[in-house]
Short mmCIF file of C-alpha atoms and ligand atoms in Angstrom, two decimals:
data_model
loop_
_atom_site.label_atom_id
_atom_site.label_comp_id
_atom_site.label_asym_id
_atom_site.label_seq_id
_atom_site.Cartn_x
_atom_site.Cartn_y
_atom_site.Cartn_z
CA UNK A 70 0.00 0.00 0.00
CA UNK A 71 3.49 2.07 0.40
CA UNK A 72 2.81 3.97 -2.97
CA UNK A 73 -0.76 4.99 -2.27
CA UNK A 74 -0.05 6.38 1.18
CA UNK A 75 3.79 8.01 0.89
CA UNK A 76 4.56 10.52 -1.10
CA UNK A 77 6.07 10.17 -4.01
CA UNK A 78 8.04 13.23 -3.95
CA UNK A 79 12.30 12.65 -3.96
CA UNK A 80 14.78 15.37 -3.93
CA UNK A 81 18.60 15.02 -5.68
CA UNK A 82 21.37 17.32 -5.44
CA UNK A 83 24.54 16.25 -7.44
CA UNK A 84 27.97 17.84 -8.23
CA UNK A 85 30.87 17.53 -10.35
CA UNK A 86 33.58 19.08 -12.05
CA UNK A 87 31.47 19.83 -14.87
CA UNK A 88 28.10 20.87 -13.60
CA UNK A 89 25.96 21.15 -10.22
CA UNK A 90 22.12 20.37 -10.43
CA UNK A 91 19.59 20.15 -8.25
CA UNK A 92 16.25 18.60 -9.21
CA UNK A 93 13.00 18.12 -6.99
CA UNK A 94 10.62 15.57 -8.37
CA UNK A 95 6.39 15.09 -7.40
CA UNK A 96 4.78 12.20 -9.67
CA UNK A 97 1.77 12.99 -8.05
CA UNK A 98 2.08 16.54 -9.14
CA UNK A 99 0.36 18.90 -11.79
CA UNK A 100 2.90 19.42 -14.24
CA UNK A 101 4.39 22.54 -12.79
CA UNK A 102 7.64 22.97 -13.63
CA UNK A 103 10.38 25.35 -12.69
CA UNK A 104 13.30 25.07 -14.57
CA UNK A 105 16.68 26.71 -15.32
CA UNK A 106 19.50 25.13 -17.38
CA UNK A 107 21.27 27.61 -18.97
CA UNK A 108 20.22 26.12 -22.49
CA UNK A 109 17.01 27.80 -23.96
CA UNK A 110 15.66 24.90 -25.53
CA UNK A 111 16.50 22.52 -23.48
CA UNK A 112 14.27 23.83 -20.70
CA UNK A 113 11.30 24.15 -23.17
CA UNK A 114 11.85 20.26 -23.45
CA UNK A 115 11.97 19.94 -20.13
CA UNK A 116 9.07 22.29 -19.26
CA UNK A 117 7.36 19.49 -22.11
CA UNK A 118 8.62 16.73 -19.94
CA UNK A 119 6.70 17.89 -16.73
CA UNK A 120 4.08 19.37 -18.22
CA UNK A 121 2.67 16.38 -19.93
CA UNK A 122 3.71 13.96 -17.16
CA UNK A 123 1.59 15.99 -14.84
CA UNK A 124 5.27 15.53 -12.56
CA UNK A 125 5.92 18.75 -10.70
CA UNK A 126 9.96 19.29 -11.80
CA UNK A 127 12.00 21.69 -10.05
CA UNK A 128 15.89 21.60 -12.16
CA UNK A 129 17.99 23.62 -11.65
CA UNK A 130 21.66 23.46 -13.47
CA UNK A 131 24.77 25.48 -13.42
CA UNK A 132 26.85 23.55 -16.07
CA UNK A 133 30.17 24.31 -18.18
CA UNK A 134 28.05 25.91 -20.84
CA UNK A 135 31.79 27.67 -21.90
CA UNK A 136 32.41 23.91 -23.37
CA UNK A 137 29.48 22.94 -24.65
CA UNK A 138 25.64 21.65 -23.48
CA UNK A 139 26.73 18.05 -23.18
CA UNK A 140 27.99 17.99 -19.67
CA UNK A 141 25.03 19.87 -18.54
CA UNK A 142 22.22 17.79 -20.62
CA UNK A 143 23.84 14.41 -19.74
CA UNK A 144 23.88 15.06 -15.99
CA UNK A 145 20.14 16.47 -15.88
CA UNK A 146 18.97 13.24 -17.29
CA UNK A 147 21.04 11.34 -14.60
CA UNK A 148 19.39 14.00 -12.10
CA UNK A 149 15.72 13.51 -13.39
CA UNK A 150 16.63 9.78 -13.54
CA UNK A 151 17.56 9.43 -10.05
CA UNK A 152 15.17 11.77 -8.95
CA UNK A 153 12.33 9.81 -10.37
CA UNK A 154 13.82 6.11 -9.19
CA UNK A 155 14.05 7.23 -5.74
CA UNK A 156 10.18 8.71 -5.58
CA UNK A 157 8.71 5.63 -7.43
CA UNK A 158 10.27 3.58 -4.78
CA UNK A 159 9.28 0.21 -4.54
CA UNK A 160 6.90 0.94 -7.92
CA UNK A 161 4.25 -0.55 -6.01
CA UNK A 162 0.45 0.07 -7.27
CA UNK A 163 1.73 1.30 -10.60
CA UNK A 164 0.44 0.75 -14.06
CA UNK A 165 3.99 -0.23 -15.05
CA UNK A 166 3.82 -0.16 -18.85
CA UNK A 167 2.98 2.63 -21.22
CA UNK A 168 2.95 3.74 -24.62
CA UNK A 169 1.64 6.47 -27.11
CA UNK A 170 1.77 7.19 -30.88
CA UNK A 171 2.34 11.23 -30.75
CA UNK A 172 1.45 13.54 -33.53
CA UNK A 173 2.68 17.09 -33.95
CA UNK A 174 1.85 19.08 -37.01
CA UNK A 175 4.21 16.69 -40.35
CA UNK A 176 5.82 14.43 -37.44
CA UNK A 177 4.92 11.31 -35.44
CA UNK A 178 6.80 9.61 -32.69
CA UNK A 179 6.28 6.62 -30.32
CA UNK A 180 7.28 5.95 -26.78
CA UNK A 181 6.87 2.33 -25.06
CA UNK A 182 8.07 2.26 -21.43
CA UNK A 183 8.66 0.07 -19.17
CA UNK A 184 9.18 0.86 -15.30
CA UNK A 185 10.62 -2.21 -14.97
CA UNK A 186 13.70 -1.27 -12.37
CA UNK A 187 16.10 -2.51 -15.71
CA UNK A 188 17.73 0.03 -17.89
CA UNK A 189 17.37 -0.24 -21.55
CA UNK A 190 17.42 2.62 -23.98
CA UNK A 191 16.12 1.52 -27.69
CA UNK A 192 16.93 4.93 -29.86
CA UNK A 193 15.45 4.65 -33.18
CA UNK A 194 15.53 8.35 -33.97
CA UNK A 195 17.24 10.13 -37.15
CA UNK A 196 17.39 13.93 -36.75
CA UNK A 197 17.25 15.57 -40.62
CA UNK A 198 19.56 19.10 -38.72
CA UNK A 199 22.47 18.63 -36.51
CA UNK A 200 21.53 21.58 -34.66
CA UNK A 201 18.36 22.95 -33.30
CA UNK A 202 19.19 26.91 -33.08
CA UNK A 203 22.53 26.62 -31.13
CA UNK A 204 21.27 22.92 -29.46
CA UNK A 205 22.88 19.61 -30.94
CA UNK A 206 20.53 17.46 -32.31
CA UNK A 207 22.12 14.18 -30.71
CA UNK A 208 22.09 15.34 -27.81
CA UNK A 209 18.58 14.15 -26.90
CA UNK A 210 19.97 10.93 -27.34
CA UNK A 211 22.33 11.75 -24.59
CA UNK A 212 19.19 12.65 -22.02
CA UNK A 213 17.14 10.14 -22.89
CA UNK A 214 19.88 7.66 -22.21
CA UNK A 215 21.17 8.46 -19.04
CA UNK A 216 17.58 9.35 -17.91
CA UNK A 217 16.67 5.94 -18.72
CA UNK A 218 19.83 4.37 -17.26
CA UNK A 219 19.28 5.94 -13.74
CA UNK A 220 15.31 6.08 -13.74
CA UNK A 221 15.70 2.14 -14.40
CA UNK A 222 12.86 2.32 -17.15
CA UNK A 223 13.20 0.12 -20.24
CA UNK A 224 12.40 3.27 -22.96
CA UNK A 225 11.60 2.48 -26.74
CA UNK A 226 11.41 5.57 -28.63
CA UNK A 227 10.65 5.38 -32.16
CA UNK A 228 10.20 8.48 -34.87
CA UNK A 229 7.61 7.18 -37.85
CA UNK A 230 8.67 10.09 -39.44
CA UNK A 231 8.83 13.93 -39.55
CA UNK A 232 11.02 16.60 -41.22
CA UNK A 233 11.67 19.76 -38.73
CA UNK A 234 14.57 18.82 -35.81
CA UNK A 235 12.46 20.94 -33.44
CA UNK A 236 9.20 19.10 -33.96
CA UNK A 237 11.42 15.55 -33.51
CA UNK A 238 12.58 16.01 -30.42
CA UNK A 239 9.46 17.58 -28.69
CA UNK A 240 7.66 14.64 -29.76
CA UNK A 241 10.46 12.75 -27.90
CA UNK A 242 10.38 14.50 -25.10
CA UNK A 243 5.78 15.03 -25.24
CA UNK A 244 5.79 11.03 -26.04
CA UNK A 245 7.59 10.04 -23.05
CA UNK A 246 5.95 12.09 -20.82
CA UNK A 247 2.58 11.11 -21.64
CA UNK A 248 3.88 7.23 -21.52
CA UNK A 249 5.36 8.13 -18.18
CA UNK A 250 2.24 9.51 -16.70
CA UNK A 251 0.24 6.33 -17.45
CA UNK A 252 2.43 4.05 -16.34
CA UNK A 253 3.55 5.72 -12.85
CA UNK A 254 -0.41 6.68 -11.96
CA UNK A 255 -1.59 4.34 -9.37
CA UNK A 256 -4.07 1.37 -10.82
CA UNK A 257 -6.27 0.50 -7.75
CA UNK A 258 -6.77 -2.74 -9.16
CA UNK A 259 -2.92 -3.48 -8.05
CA UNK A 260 -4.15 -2.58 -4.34
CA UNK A 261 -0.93 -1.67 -3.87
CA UNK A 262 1.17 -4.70 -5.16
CA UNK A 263 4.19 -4.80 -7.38
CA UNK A 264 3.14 -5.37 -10.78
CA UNK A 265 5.44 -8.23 -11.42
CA UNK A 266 5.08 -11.85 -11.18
CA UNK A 267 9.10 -11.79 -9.70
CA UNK A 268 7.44 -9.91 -6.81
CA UNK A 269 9.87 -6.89 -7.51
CA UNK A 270 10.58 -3.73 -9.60
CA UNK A 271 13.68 -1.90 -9.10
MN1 MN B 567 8.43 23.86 -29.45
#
């Protein structure tokens, strides 16, 4: 019953060399988000990613934007990632699987997730731009990896097609949160158990 009853609120702060983030998770949340990277579209991603999640996200992110945005975007997934592991804890009561077909304007993208406490990034996405205004193109790769990695979701995302960068990768970023709000929402038909025949998630 742990997941109906607790919050599922987490809190991570984490430093390097490169960047220092802090990011305050609430799956239970409405979507408000609060965030600050440094990188312009980035945080409209982001703002995407908790928006249509319905997760309250509070990020912020002071990275070596002098270098480039990879340090920073690479350790805000690990951030989120964490962030979300530790306030799903034991996963129990959820939905556990998720996906969507997402359709924006010429493009359409899929997301299949899996909260199934193992790792697993599937990245069938071609960008037709390197760059997105001043924003790499492959680095959404980079967030959804290490996002996935330390959320411990298994995350299949899959572009059908599509022709503008920016459109792409805010169907990436819409598609997953949609998934990721169906399959963390409490089914009361679980009453509260892990969905998994192993007993365990995570
Ligand atoms: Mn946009």
């Amino acid at each position: 019953m742990a997941a109906e009853t607790e919050a599922r609120r987490a809190e991570v702060a984490r430093k390097t060399r490169e960047t220092a983030i802090s990011v305050t998770v609430n799956v239970d949340g409405t979507g408000d988000a609060r965030i600050s990277t440094g990188i312009g579209f980035f945080d409209h991603m982001l703002d995407q990613l908790s928006r249509h999640s319905l997760i309250d996200m509070t990020i912020e992110a002071k990275g070596d934007l002098h270098i480039d945005d990879h340090h920073t975007v690479e350790d805000v997934g690990i951030a989120i990632g964490q962030a979300l592991a530790k306030a799903l804890g034991d996963r129990a009561g959820v939905n556990r699987y998720a996906s969507i077909d997402l359709a924006m304007d010429e493009t359409m993208t899929k997301a299949a997730l899996d909260l199934s406490g193992r790792p697993y990034l599937v990245w069938n996405v071609a960008f037709p731009s390197e760059k997105i205004g001043t924003f790499d193109t492959e680095l959404v790769r980079e967030f959804f990896h290490a996002f996935a990695q330390n959320a411990g979701i298994t995350l299949h995302i899959l572009n059908h097609y599509g022709a503008n960068s920016h459109h792409i990768a805010e169907t990436c970023f819409k598609a997953v949160a949609r998934a990721l709000r169906v399959a963390a929402e409490i089914d009361p038909r679980q009453e509260g158990r892990v969905p998994s025949t192993k007993g365990m998630l995570a």
